[in-house]
């Protein structure tokens, strides 16, 4: 298990043990090192005493060359098991007598200076034999350090056992003491996990102390209080907002219905007077033309043109109103066939025009055929109108698939428009060209946008002045607005 995934109580225990073990190891090594030095110092002192005594006993025998006495002196070291070799030399450095526990051990040729020296496995002592302050020979003793090795091994084993017992005791104590820190944190974690799971912000963690952990628990509970108060306020605001939205929705629907009814009524009621104005003006022109001068004739023609223009505007407003109130009937629609029919009607109305028409065949969709016909009539009609000043116009209808969505388009090579006015394109009564350039009511694209909206789709345009326009739209087959009802 990674350190970051380990429970905090295990981390506390391991940190305590790790620190304690390091301390125990350092102290144990220090004791062992000190014991080694102490034992060697004691051994050196003992060997110096033994060497001094033996040298004093051997000076007379060495003066009289009493080899038997000298041999007895070195043999007396047999009682000391650690001494493996002992030799007595005369003043010329020749060995006179020796003691060896093994046959392969021989007296060194040069016993060295008067000193004690430790090597890896032995202690070497060279002691001068003196008489009246004059050196008459030397005593050499070699002692094995096996006793030291055994002593240190026992000492290390004892230290290891004691250390293990101490570690076990520390493990037990740290297991109990870590609960003072870990238990409040574990309870806090459990409370936070439960709150996250059940989303109940009324739960609180129990504060068991006044230290930093207790302060953390207190801050956590304070945060929960704040969240609970904020949630209550949000819920209250949401309930009020729902009521306000419901009220505003009812008011908006009522206002929309009244506005639609008013618009429909005004548009419908204005048609009759306009027809009368246009009809009587036409009658005056036909029946009384010989009695009218040129100025009167011009005035009557202007009246007729204005009334006809107003009639077209009213028809567009009625179409927009009907599109909004129309009951949607969704079925499979062949858009390619609809577009072809629209082009046939436009070509029949203006047979003198030469327009290259490109229609992608068999483009099917799900929607209301009448509403889609209105939208396509406006889009194709716009393309037809704004390309009318070209000797060879081109209008294209097709579809592309992008990111799992089918996008239909109507493209032309006509007048185009500046994209900085694109946000006004689908707003009623907003026109990007003057009536002197191209006639229009400013309602056609607003009607198209309303139809696309009722089919839960999107519409947008791309264009450059003088380079034509491209209108793109999507239709959501699965979410056609078939639940809205109204009169045809």
GROMACS .gro file of C-alpha atoms in nm:
model
  488
    1UNK     CA    1   0.000   0.000   0.000
    2UNK     CA    2   0.126   0.347  -0.091
    3UNK     CA    3   0.203   0.595   0.186
    4UNK     CA    4  -0.065   0.833   0.053
    5UNK     CA    5  -0.327   0.555   0.075
    6UNK     CA    6  -0.236   0.440   0.426
    7UNK     CA    7  -0.476   0.522   0.715
    8UNK     CA    8  -0.350   0.798   0.942
    9UNK     CA    9  -0.340   0.571   1.248
   10UNK     CA   10  -0.097   0.340   1.068
   11UNK     CA   11   0.109   0.642   0.962
   12UNK     CA   12   0.131   0.765   1.321
   13UNK     CA   13   0.237   0.421   1.446
   14UNK     CA   14   0.497   0.382   1.172
   15UNK     CA   15   0.636   0.732   1.229
   16UNK     CA   16   0.665   0.664   1.603
   17UNK     CA   17   0.829   0.326   1.548
   18UNK     CA   18   1.062   0.457   1.279
   19UNK     CA   19   1.185   0.739   1.501
   20UNK     CA   20   1.218   0.509   1.801
   21UNK     CA   21   1.399   0.235   1.609
   22UNK     CA   22   1.650   0.486   1.474
   23UNK     CA   23   1.714   0.609   1.828
   24UNK     CA   24   1.745   0.255   1.964
   25UNK     CA   25   1.985   0.153   1.686
   26UNK     CA   26   2.205   0.459   1.740
   27UNK     CA   27   2.213   0.407   2.118
   28UNK     CA   28   2.280   0.032   2.083
   29UNK     CA   29   2.566   0.089   1.839
   30UNK     CA   30   2.711   0.348   2.076
   31UNK     CA   31   2.697   0.103   2.367
   32UNK     CA   32   2.855  -0.173   2.158
   33UNK     CA   33   3.132   0.060   2.043
   34UNK     CA   34   3.192   0.175   2.400
   35UNK     CA   35   3.190  -0.183   2.528
   36UNK     CA   36   3.449  -0.280   2.265
   37UNK     CA   37   3.678   0.007   2.365
   38UNK     CA   38   3.634  -0.066   2.736
   39UNK     CA   39   3.707  -0.437   2.693
   40UNK     CA   40   4.020  -0.367   2.488
   41UNK     CA   41   4.141  -0.114   2.744
   42UNK     CA   42   4.092  -0.366   3.026
   43UNK     CA   43   4.271  -0.635   2.825
   44UNK     CA   44   4.562  -0.403   2.755
   45UNK     CA   45   4.594  -0.313   3.122
   46UNK     CA   46   4.585  -0.680   3.227
   47UNK     CA   47   4.847  -0.776   2.968
   48UNK     CA   48   5.070  -0.488   3.079
   49UNK     CA   49   5.046  -0.603   3.443
   50UNK     CA   50   5.116  -0.964   3.345
   51UNK     CA   51   5.407  -0.859   3.124
   52UNK     CA   52   5.554  -0.635   3.397
   53UNK     CA   53   5.536  -0.910   3.659
   54UNK     CA   54   5.682  -1.172   3.428
   55UNK     CA   55   5.964  -0.939   3.318
   56UNK     CA   56   6.058  -0.866   3.680
   57UNK     CA   57   6.065  -1.239   3.761
   58UNK     CA   58   6.282  -1.314   3.457
   59UNK     CA   59   6.563  -1.052   3.489
   60UNK     CA   60   6.780  -1.257   3.731
   61UNK     CA   61   6.736  -1.580   3.534
   62UNK     CA   62   6.822  -1.391   3.218
   63UNK     CA   63   7.145  -1.252   3.374
   64UNK     CA   64   7.257  -1.601   3.480
   65UNK     CA   65   7.124  -1.764   3.159
   66UNK     CA   66   6.896  -1.988   3.365
   67UNK     CA   67   6.689  -2.121   3.074
   68UNK     CA   68   6.499  -2.362   3.298
   69UNK     CA   69   6.373  -2.077   3.511
   70UNK     CA   70   6.291  -1.873   3.204
   71UNK     CA   71   6.091  -2.165   3.061
   72UNK     CA   72   5.903  -2.201   3.388
   73UNK     CA   73   5.820  -1.831   3.374
   74UNK     CA   74   5.672  -1.844   3.022
   75UNK     CA   75   5.492  -2.172   3.098
   76UNK     CA   76   5.314  -1.998   3.383
   77UNK     CA   77   5.109  -1.811   3.119
   78UNK     CA   78   4.933  -2.135   3.022
   79UNK     CA   79   4.672  -2.058   3.287
   80UNK     CA   80   4.558  -1.762   3.079
   81UNK     CA   81   4.358  -1.928   2.798
   82UNK     CA   82   4.365  -1.624   2.572
   83UNK     CA   83   4.749  -1.619   2.559
   84UNK     CA   84   4.863  -1.826   2.260
   85UNK     CA   85   5.234  -1.738   2.239
   86UNK     CA   86   5.498  -1.606   2.479
   87UNK     CA   87   5.873  -1.561   2.415
   88UNK     CA   88   6.176  -1.430   2.610
   89UNK     CA   89   6.470  -1.276   2.417
   90UNK     CA   90   6.819  -1.189   2.530
   91UNK     CA   91   6.978  -0.850   2.472
   92UNK     CA   92   7.082  -0.958   2.121
   93UNK     CA   93   6.722  -1.043   2.026
   94UNK     CA   94   6.770  -1.420   2.029
   95UNK     CA   95   6.478  -1.621   2.176
   96UNK     CA   96   6.588  -1.817   2.486
   97UNK     CA   97   6.257  -1.975   2.588
   98UNK     CA   98   5.901  -1.978   2.457
   99UNK     CA   99   5.548  -2.107   2.513
  100UNK     CA  100   5.307  -2.185   2.227
  101UNK     CA  101   4.960  -2.340   2.227
  102UNK     CA  102   5.004  -2.449   1.864
  103UNK     CA  103   5.300  -2.605   1.687
  104UNK     CA  104   5.275  -2.371   1.392
  105UNK     CA  105   5.328  -2.066   1.611
  106UNK     CA  106   5.688  -1.942   1.619
  107UNK     CA  107   5.848  -1.655   1.804
  108UNK     CA  108   5.880  -1.347   1.581
  109UNK     CA  109   6.234  -1.258   1.479
  110UNK     CA  110   6.192  -0.896   1.580
  111UNK     CA  111   5.952  -0.853   1.872
  112UNK     CA  112   5.916  -0.480   1.809
  113UNK     CA  113   5.914  -0.180   2.038
  114UNK     CA  114   5.803  -0.174   2.399
  115UNK     CA  115   5.430  -0.129   2.344
  116UNK     CA  116   5.093  -0.302   2.316
  117UNK     CA  117   4.926  -0.326   1.975
  118UNK     CA  118   4.588  -0.457   1.859
  119UNK     CA  119   4.549  -0.627   1.523
  120UNK     CA  120   4.236  -0.785   1.374
  121UNK     CA  121   4.246  -1.099   1.589
  122UNK     CA  122   4.526  -1.049   1.843
  123UNK     CA  123   4.682  -0.825   2.102
  124UNK     CA  124   5.064  -0.805   2.084
  125UNK     CA  125   5.267  -0.697   2.389
  126UNK     CA  126   5.643  -0.638   2.396
  127UNK     CA  127   5.783  -0.574   2.747
  128UNK     CA  128   6.147  -0.481   2.817
  129UNK     CA  129   6.333  -0.689   3.080
  130UNK     CA  130   6.552  -0.453   3.278
  131UNK     CA  131   6.811  -0.473   3.554
  132UNK     CA  132   6.917  -0.157   3.731
  133UNK     CA  133   6.751   0.048   3.457
  134UNK     CA  134   6.939  -0.128   3.177
  135UNK     CA  135   6.758  -0.343   2.919
  136UNK     CA  136   6.890  -0.696   2.920
  137UNK     CA  137   6.619  -0.864   2.711
  138UNK     CA  138   6.254  -0.856   2.599
  139UNK     CA  139   5.931  -1.041   2.673
  140UNK     CA  140   5.678  -1.094   2.390
  141UNK     CA  141   5.316  -1.202   2.454
  142UNK     CA  142   5.042  -1.257   2.192
  143UNK     CA  143   4.684  -1.283   2.323
  144UNK     CA  144   4.382  -1.392   2.115
  145UNK     CA  145   4.079  -1.158   2.094
  146UNK     CA  146   3.834  -1.447   2.072
  147UNK     CA  147   3.709  -1.370   2.422
  148UNK     CA  148   3.637  -1.015   2.308
  149UNK     CA  149   3.450  -1.142   2.003
  150UNK     CA  150   3.241  -1.378   2.216
  151UNK     CA  151   3.176  -1.106   2.470
  152UNK     CA  152   3.064  -0.864   2.200
  153UNK     CA  153   2.841  -1.128   2.040
  154UNK     CA  154   2.669  -1.190   2.372
  155UNK     CA  155   2.642  -0.818   2.429
  156UNK     CA  156   2.492  -0.763   2.081
  157UNK     CA  157   2.244  -1.048   2.131
  158UNK     CA  158   2.139  -0.908   2.466
  159UNK     CA  159   2.106  -0.559   2.319
  160UNK     CA  160   1.899  -0.693   2.026
  161UNK     CA  161   1.662  -0.876   2.260
  162UNK     CA  162   1.622  -0.571   2.481
  163UNK     CA  163   1.570  -0.350   2.174
  164UNK     CA  164   1.307  -0.586   2.034
  165UNK     CA  165   1.124  -0.582   2.367
  166UNK     CA  166   1.143  -0.202   2.371
  167UNK     CA  167   1.009  -0.183   2.013
  168UNK     CA  168   0.720  -0.413   2.104
  169UNK     CA  169   0.645  -0.198   2.405
  170UNK     CA  170   0.660   0.114   2.189
  171UNK     CA  171   0.429  -0.049   1.934
  172UNK     CA  172   0.177  -0.121   2.206
  173UNK     CA  173   0.205   0.226   2.356
  174UNK     CA  174   0.193   0.406   2.018
  175UNK     CA  175  -0.109   0.198   1.915
  176UNK     CA  176  -0.291   0.329   2.220
  177UNK     CA  177  -0.164   0.686   2.203
  178UNK     CA  178  -0.227   0.735   1.830
  179UNK     CA  179  -0.599   0.706   1.899
  180UNK     CA  180  -0.583   1.045   2.067
  181UNK     CA  181  -0.501   1.198   1.727
  182UNK     CA  182  -0.646   0.951   1.478
  183UNK     CA  183  -0.986   0.885   1.636
  184UNK     CA  184  -1.117   1.245   1.597
  185UNK     CA  185  -0.981   1.257   1.241
  186UNK     CA  186  -1.139   0.921   1.156
  187UNK     CA  187  -1.472   1.040   1.296
  188UNK     CA  188  -1.439   1.362   1.096
  189UNK     CA  189  -1.364   1.166   0.778
  190UNK     CA  190  -1.659   0.932   0.835
  191UNK     CA  191  -1.890   1.229   0.891
  192UNK     CA  192  -1.767   1.405   0.575
  193UNK     CA  193  -1.804   1.084   0.371
  194UNK     CA  194  -2.156   1.027   0.499
  195UNK     CA  195  -2.254   1.387   0.423
  196UNK     CA  196  -2.116   1.355   0.070
  197UNK     CA  197  -2.306   1.028   0.022
  198UNK     CA  198  -2.650   1.119   0.162
  199UNK     CA  199  -2.632   1.499   0.104
  200UNK     CA  200  -2.754   1.559   0.460
  201UNK     CA  201  -2.590   1.882   0.576
  202UNK     CA  202  -2.762   1.867   0.914
  203UNK     CA  203  -2.505   1.610   1.032
  204UNK     CA  204  -2.224   1.733   1.256
  205UNK     CA  205  -1.885   1.598   1.363
  206UNK     CA  206  -1.825   1.554   1.737
  207UNK     CA  207  -1.562   1.793   1.879
  208UNK     CA  208  -1.360   1.597   2.135
  209UNK     CA  209  -1.081   1.845   2.218
  210UNK     CA  210  -0.975   2.209   2.201
  211UNK     CA  211  -0.644   2.154   2.021
  212UNK     CA  212  -0.577   2.198   1.649
  213UNK     CA  213  -0.784   1.889   1.563
  214UNK     CA  214  -1.070   2.020   1.775
  215UNK     CA  215  -1.042   2.355   1.597
  216UNK     CA  216  -1.051   2.172   1.264
  217UNK     CA  217  -1.370   1.989   1.365
  218UNK     CA  218  -1.520   2.318   1.482
  219UNK     CA  219  -1.436   2.486   1.151
  220UNK     CA  220  -1.585   2.188   0.964
  221UNK     CA  221  -1.909   2.215   1.161
  222UNK     CA  222  -1.915   2.590   1.103
  223UNK     CA  223  -1.876   2.529   0.730
  224UNK     CA  224  -2.168   2.284   0.743
  225UNK     CA  225  -2.379   2.547   0.918
  226UNK     CA  226  -2.299   2.793   0.641
  227UNK     CA  227  -2.377   2.539   0.368
  228UNK     CA  228  -2.703   2.441   0.535
  229UNK     CA  229  -2.809   2.805   0.565
  230UNK     CA  230  -2.712   2.873   0.204
  231UNK     CA  231  -2.900   2.564   0.083
  232UNK     CA  232  -3.208   2.674   0.274
  233UNK     CA  233  -3.181   3.020   0.120
  234UNK     CA  234  -3.125   2.874  -0.227
  235UNK     CA  235  -3.428   2.645  -0.185
  236UNK     CA  236  -3.637   2.939  -0.068
  237UNK     CA  237  -3.521   3.152  -0.360
  238UNK     CA  238  -3.579   2.863  -0.601
  239UNK     CA  239  -3.935   2.815  -0.480
  240UNK     CA  240  -4.000   3.187  -0.510
  241UNK     CA  241  -3.836   3.190  -0.852
  242UNK     CA  242  -4.055   2.901  -0.967
  243UNK     CA  243  -4.362   3.093  -0.859
  244UNK     CA  244  -4.238   3.409  -1.030
  245UNK     CA  245  -4.148   3.218  -1.348
  246UNK     CA  246  -4.485   3.043  -1.351
  247UNK     CA  247  -4.662   3.375  -1.300
  248UNK     CA  248  -4.453   3.548  -1.567
  249UNK     CA  249  -4.508   3.256  -1.805
  250UNK     CA  250  -4.884   3.284  -1.764
  251UNK     CA  251  -4.864   3.659  -1.813
  252UNK     CA  252  -4.635   3.620  -2.115
  253UNK     CA  253  -4.858   3.361  -2.277
  254UNK     CA  254  -5.159   3.580  -2.217
  255UNK     CA  255  -4.978   3.883  -2.359
  256UNK     CA  256  -4.857   3.682  -2.659
  257UNK     CA  257  -5.205   3.555  -2.728
  258UNK     CA  258  -5.345   3.907  -2.699
  259UNK     CA  259  -5.066   4.043  -2.919
  260UNK     CA  260  -5.115   3.769  -3.178
  261UNK     CA  261  -5.488   3.822  -3.174
  262UNK     CA  262  -5.441   4.198  -3.204
  263UNK     CA  263  -5.186   4.159  -3.485
  264UNK     CA  264  -5.408   3.915  -3.670
  265UNK     CA  265  -5.714   4.132  -3.621
  266UNK     CA  266  -5.538   4.451  -3.731
  267UNK     CA  267  -5.381   4.280  -4.032
  268UNK     CA  268  -5.709   4.115  -4.127
  269UNK     CA  269  -5.916   4.431  -4.080
  270UNK     CA  270  -5.671   4.647  -4.275
  271UNK     CA  271  -5.690   4.430  -4.584
  272UNK     CA  272  -6.046   4.537  -4.674
  273UNK     CA  273  -5.978   4.914  -4.671
  274UNK     CA  274  -5.656   4.863  -4.865
  275UNK     CA  275  -5.842   4.660  -5.127
  276UNK     CA  276  -6.098   4.935  -5.152
  277UNK     CA  277  -5.826   5.199  -5.195
  278UNK     CA  278  -5.649   4.993  -5.459
  279UNK     CA  279  -5.976   4.908  -5.635
  280UNK     CA  280  -6.112   5.262  -5.648
  281UNK     CA  281  -5.772   5.394  -5.758
  282UNK     CA  282  -5.766   5.140  -6.039
  283UNK     CA  283  -6.124   5.234  -6.134
  284UNK     CA  284  -6.032   5.603  -6.151
  285UNK     CA  285  -5.735   5.523  -6.372
  286UNK     CA  286  -5.945   5.312  -6.608
  287UNK     CA  287  -6.270   5.514  -6.616
  288UNK     CA  288  -6.150   5.870  -6.567
  289UNK     CA  289  -5.806   5.872  -6.721
  290UNK     CA  290  -5.921   6.110  -6.997
  291UNK     CA  291  -6.038   6.359  -6.735
  292UNK     CA  292  -5.716   6.352  -6.525
  293UNK     CA  293  -5.394   6.534  -6.593
  294UNK     CA  294  -5.051   6.376  -6.558
  295UNK     CA  295  -5.007   6.491  -6.197
  296UNK     CA  296  -5.334   6.329  -6.089
  297UNK     CA  297  -5.245   6.011  -6.276
  298UNK     CA  298  -4.905   6.001  -6.098
  299UNK     CA  299  -5.073   6.048  -5.761
  300UNK     CA  300  -5.316   5.763  -5.828
  301UNK     CA  301  -5.031   5.532  -5.937
  302UNK     CA  302  -4.844   5.616  -5.616
  303UNK     CA  303  -5.156   5.542  -5.411
  304UNK     CA  304  -5.194   5.205  -5.583
  305UNK     CA  305  -4.824   5.118  -5.534
  306UNK     CA  306  -4.837   5.211  -5.165
  307UNK     CA  307  -5.158   5.017  -5.103
  308UNK     CA  308  -5.017   4.710  -5.280
  309UNK     CA  309  -4.694   4.741  -5.080
  310UNK     CA  310  -4.896   4.765  -4.759
  311UNK     CA  311  -5.102   4.466  -4.868
  312UNK     CA  312  -4.789   4.257  -4.913
  313UNK     CA  313  -4.668   4.367  -4.570
  314UNK     CA  314  -5.000   4.269  -4.413
  315UNK     CA  315  -4.989   3.932  -4.589
  316UNK     CA  316  -4.639   3.877  -4.448
  317UNK     CA  317  -4.758   3.970  -4.098
  318UNK     CA  318  -5.050   3.730  -4.130
  319UNK     CA  319  -4.813   3.456  -4.244
  320UNK     CA  320  -4.587   3.519  -3.943
  321UNK     CA  321  -4.891   3.510  -3.712
  322UNK     CA  322  -5.020   3.187  -3.869
  323UNK     CA  323  -4.677   3.026  -3.840
  324UNK     CA  324  -4.676   3.104  -3.468
  325UNK     CA  325  -5.032   2.978  -3.409
  326UNK     CA  326  -5.023   2.690  -3.654
  327UNK     CA  327  -5.077   2.339  -3.518
  328UNK     CA  328  -4.774   2.135  -3.615
  329UNK     CA  329  -4.830   1.798  -3.783
  330UNK     CA  330  -4.507   1.605  -3.811
  331UNK     CA  331  -4.445   1.362  -4.094
  332UNK     CA  332  -4.172   1.266  -4.339
  333UNK     CA  333  -4.109   1.548  -4.587
  334UNK     CA  334  -3.911   1.547  -4.913
  335UNK     CA  335  -3.738   1.886  -4.899
  336UNK     CA  336  -3.583   1.842  -5.243
  337UNK     CA  337  -3.930   1.807  -5.396
  338UNK     CA  338  -4.055   2.116  -5.207
  339UNK     CA  339  -3.762   2.326  -5.330
  340UNK     CA  340  -3.809   2.209  -5.690
  341UNK     CA  341  -4.176   2.312  -5.677
  342UNK     CA  342  -4.080   2.657  -5.543
  343UNK     CA  343  -3.826   2.708  -5.823
  344UNK     CA  344  -4.083   2.607  -6.085
  345UNK     CA  345  -4.324   2.871  -5.956
  346UNK     CA  346  -4.054   3.142  -5.952
  347UNK     CA  347  -3.935   3.052  -6.302
  348UNK     CA  348  -4.293   3.057  -6.432
  349UNK     CA  349  -4.342   3.404  -6.281
  350UNK     CA  350  -4.016   3.535  -6.437
  351UNK     CA  351  -3.944   3.322  -6.745
  352UNK     CA  352  -3.696   3.579  -6.881
  353UNK     CA  353  -3.446   3.509  -6.599
  354UNK     CA  354  -3.159   3.265  -6.643
  355UNK     CA  355  -3.078   3.095  -6.312
  356UNK     CA  356  -2.862   2.787  -6.259
  357UNK     CA  357  -3.050   2.579  -6.002
  358UNK     CA  358  -2.874   2.296  -5.815
  359UNK     CA  359  -3.087   2.074  -5.591
  360UNK     CA  360  -2.943   1.780  -5.399
  361UNK     CA  361  -3.192   1.496  -5.459
  362UNK     CA  362  -3.401   1.309  -5.203
  363UNK     CA  363  -3.326   1.515  -4.893
  364UNK     CA  364  -3.574   1.380  -4.640
  365UNK     CA  365  -3.659   1.506  -4.293
  366UNK     CA  366  -3.928   1.485  -4.028
  367UNK     CA  367  -4.145   1.795  -3.980
  368UNK     CA  368  -4.452   1.989  -4.082
  369UNK     CA  369  -4.467   2.008  -4.462
  370UNK     CA  370  -4.668   2.333  -4.476
  371UNK     CA  371  -4.442   2.520  -4.233
  372UNK     CA  372  -4.127   2.391  -4.400
  373UNK     CA  373  -4.274   2.501  -4.734
  374UNK     CA  374  -4.321   2.854  -4.596
  375UNK     CA  375  -3.962   2.864  -4.467
  376UNK     CA  376  -3.811   2.733  -4.790
  377UNK     CA  377  -4.027   2.969  -4.999
  378UNK     CA  378  -3.882   3.264  -4.811
  379UNK     CA  379  -3.522   3.137  -4.829
  380UNK     CA  380  -3.542   3.047  -5.200
  381UNK     CA  381  -3.735   3.367  -5.270
  382UNK     CA  382  -3.465   3.575  -5.104
  383UNK     CA  383  -3.193   3.398  -5.304
  384UNK     CA  384  -3.396   3.455  -5.622
  385UNK     CA  385  -3.451   3.824  -5.540
  386UNK     CA  386  -3.099   3.915  -5.430
  387UNK     CA  387  -2.942   3.747  -5.735
  388UNK     CA  388  -3.183   3.916  -5.979
  389UNK     CA  389  -2.928   4.175  -6.094
  390UNK     CA  390  -2.687   3.908  -6.223
  391UNK     CA  391  -2.688   3.792  -6.583
  392UNK     CA  392  -2.621   3.437  -6.469
  393UNK     CA  393  -2.739   3.361  -6.117
  394UNK     CA  394  -2.673   3.039  -5.929
  395UNK     CA  395  -2.886   2.906  -5.643
  396UNK     CA  396  -2.806   2.581  -5.463
  397UNK     CA  397  -2.997   2.373  -5.209
  398UNK     CA  398  -2.835   2.079  -5.030
  399UNK     CA  399  -2.720   1.930  -4.700
  400UNK     CA  400  -2.401   1.828  -4.523
  401UNK     CA  401  -2.343   1.599  -4.224
  402UNK     CA  402  -2.117   1.739  -3.953
  403UNK     CA  403  -2.052   1.598  -3.604
  404UNK     CA  404  -2.351   1.364  -3.634
  405UNK     CA  405  -2.588   1.648  -3.732
  406UNK     CA  406  -2.749   1.713  -4.072
  407UNK     CA  407  -2.722   2.076  -4.182
  408UNK     CA  408  -2.934   2.202  -4.474
  409UNK     CA  409  -2.830   2.508  -4.675
  410UNK     CA  410  -2.948   2.754  -4.941
  411UNK     CA  411  -2.666   2.932  -5.126
  412UNK     CA  412  -2.665   3.204  -5.391
  413UNK     CA  413  -2.413   3.427  -5.568
  414UNK     CA  414  -2.619   3.744  -5.525
  415UNK     CA  415  -2.570   4.077  -5.349
  416UNK     CA  416  -2.469   3.936  -5.011
  417UNK     CA  417  -2.446   4.145  -4.692
  418UNK     CA  418  -2.202   4.261  -4.425
  419UNK     CA  419  -2.171   4.004  -4.143
  420UNK     CA  420  -2.161   4.280  -3.880
  421UNK     CA  421  -2.538   4.310  -3.933
  422UNK     CA  422  -2.599   3.935  -3.904
  423UNK     CA  423  -2.757   3.969  -3.558
  424UNK     CA  424  -3.040   4.179  -3.711
  425UNK     CA  425  -3.101   3.939  -3.997
  426UNK     CA  426  -3.385   3.737  -3.838
  427UNK     CA  427  -3.553   4.025  -3.654
  428UNK     CA  428  -3.888   4.138  -3.795
  429UNK     CA  429  -3.894   4.465  -3.993
  430UNK     CA  430  -3.513   4.488  -4.006
  431UNK     CA  431  -3.379   4.511  -4.363
  432UNK     CA  432  -3.017   4.529  -4.475
  433UNK     CA  433  -3.099   4.671  -4.820
  434UNK     CA  434  -3.307   4.973  -4.912
  435UNK     CA  435  -3.642   4.935  -5.098
  436UNK     CA  436  -3.480   5.109  -5.394
  437UNK     CA  437  -3.229   4.822  -5.422
  438UNK     CA  438  -3.457   4.528  -5.344
  439UNK     CA  439  -3.821   4.524  -5.243
  440UNK     CA  440  -3.925   4.342  -4.928
  441UNK     CA  441  -4.123   4.355  -4.606
  442UNK     CA  442  -3.848   4.263  -4.359
  443UNK     CA  443  -4.061   3.978  -4.221
  444UNK     CA  444  -3.958   3.687  -4.442
  445UNK     CA  445  -3.646   3.578  -4.250
  446UNK     CA  446  -3.825   3.634  -3.916
  447UNK     CA  447  -4.089   3.389  -4.042
  448UNK     CA  448  -3.816   3.141  -4.142
  449UNK     CA  449  -3.658   3.170  -3.796
  450UNK     CA  450  -3.996   3.108  -3.631
  451UNK     CA  451  -4.053   2.792  -3.841
  452UNK     CA  452  -3.706   2.657  -3.764
  453UNK     CA  453  -3.756   2.736  -3.394
  454UNK     CA  454  -4.082   2.541  -3.390
  455UNK     CA  455  -3.886   2.247  -3.529
  456UNK     CA  456  -3.631   2.284  -3.245
  457UNK     CA  457  -3.361   2.371  -3.495
  458UNK     CA  458  -3.104   2.644  -3.552
  459UNK     CA  459  -3.051   2.889  -3.838
  460UNK     CA  460  -2.755   3.112  -3.924
  461UNK     CA  461  -2.602   3.280  -4.226
  462UNK     CA  462  -2.262   3.348  -4.381
  463UNK     CA  463  -2.200   3.615  -4.641
  464UNK     CA  464  -1.975   3.881  -4.791
  465UNK     CA  465  -2.097   4.190  -4.980
  466UNK     CA  466  -2.106   4.115  -5.351
  467UNK     CA  467  -2.011   3.748  -5.303
  468UNK     CA  468  -2.348   3.591  -5.230
  469UNK     CA  469  -2.499   3.441  -4.917
  470UNK     CA  470  -2.536   3.100  -4.755
  471UNK     CA  471  -2.816   3.022  -4.508
  472UNK     CA  472  -2.777   2.712  -4.292
  473UNK     CA  473  -3.042   2.547  -4.076
  474UNK     CA  474  -3.098   2.230  -3.877
  475UNK     CA  475  -3.419   2.042  -3.798
  476UNK     CA  476  -3.455   1.828  -3.488
  477UNK     CA  477  -3.655   1.531  -3.610
  478UNK     CA  478  -3.717   1.391  -3.261
  479UNK     CA  479  -3.836   1.713  -3.098
  480UNK     CA  480  -4.071   1.880  -3.346
  481UNK     CA  481  -4.295   2.120  -3.158
  482UNK     CA  482  -4.610   1.919  -3.211
  483UNK     CA  483  -4.759   1.990  -2.867
  484UNK     CA  484  -4.836   2.356  -2.929
  485UNK     CA  485  -5.189   2.405  -3.054
  486UNK     CA  486  -5.369   2.692  -3.217
  487UNK     CA  487  -5.596   2.788  -3.503
  488UNK     CA  488  -5.493   2.756  -3.862
   0.00000   0.00000   0.00000
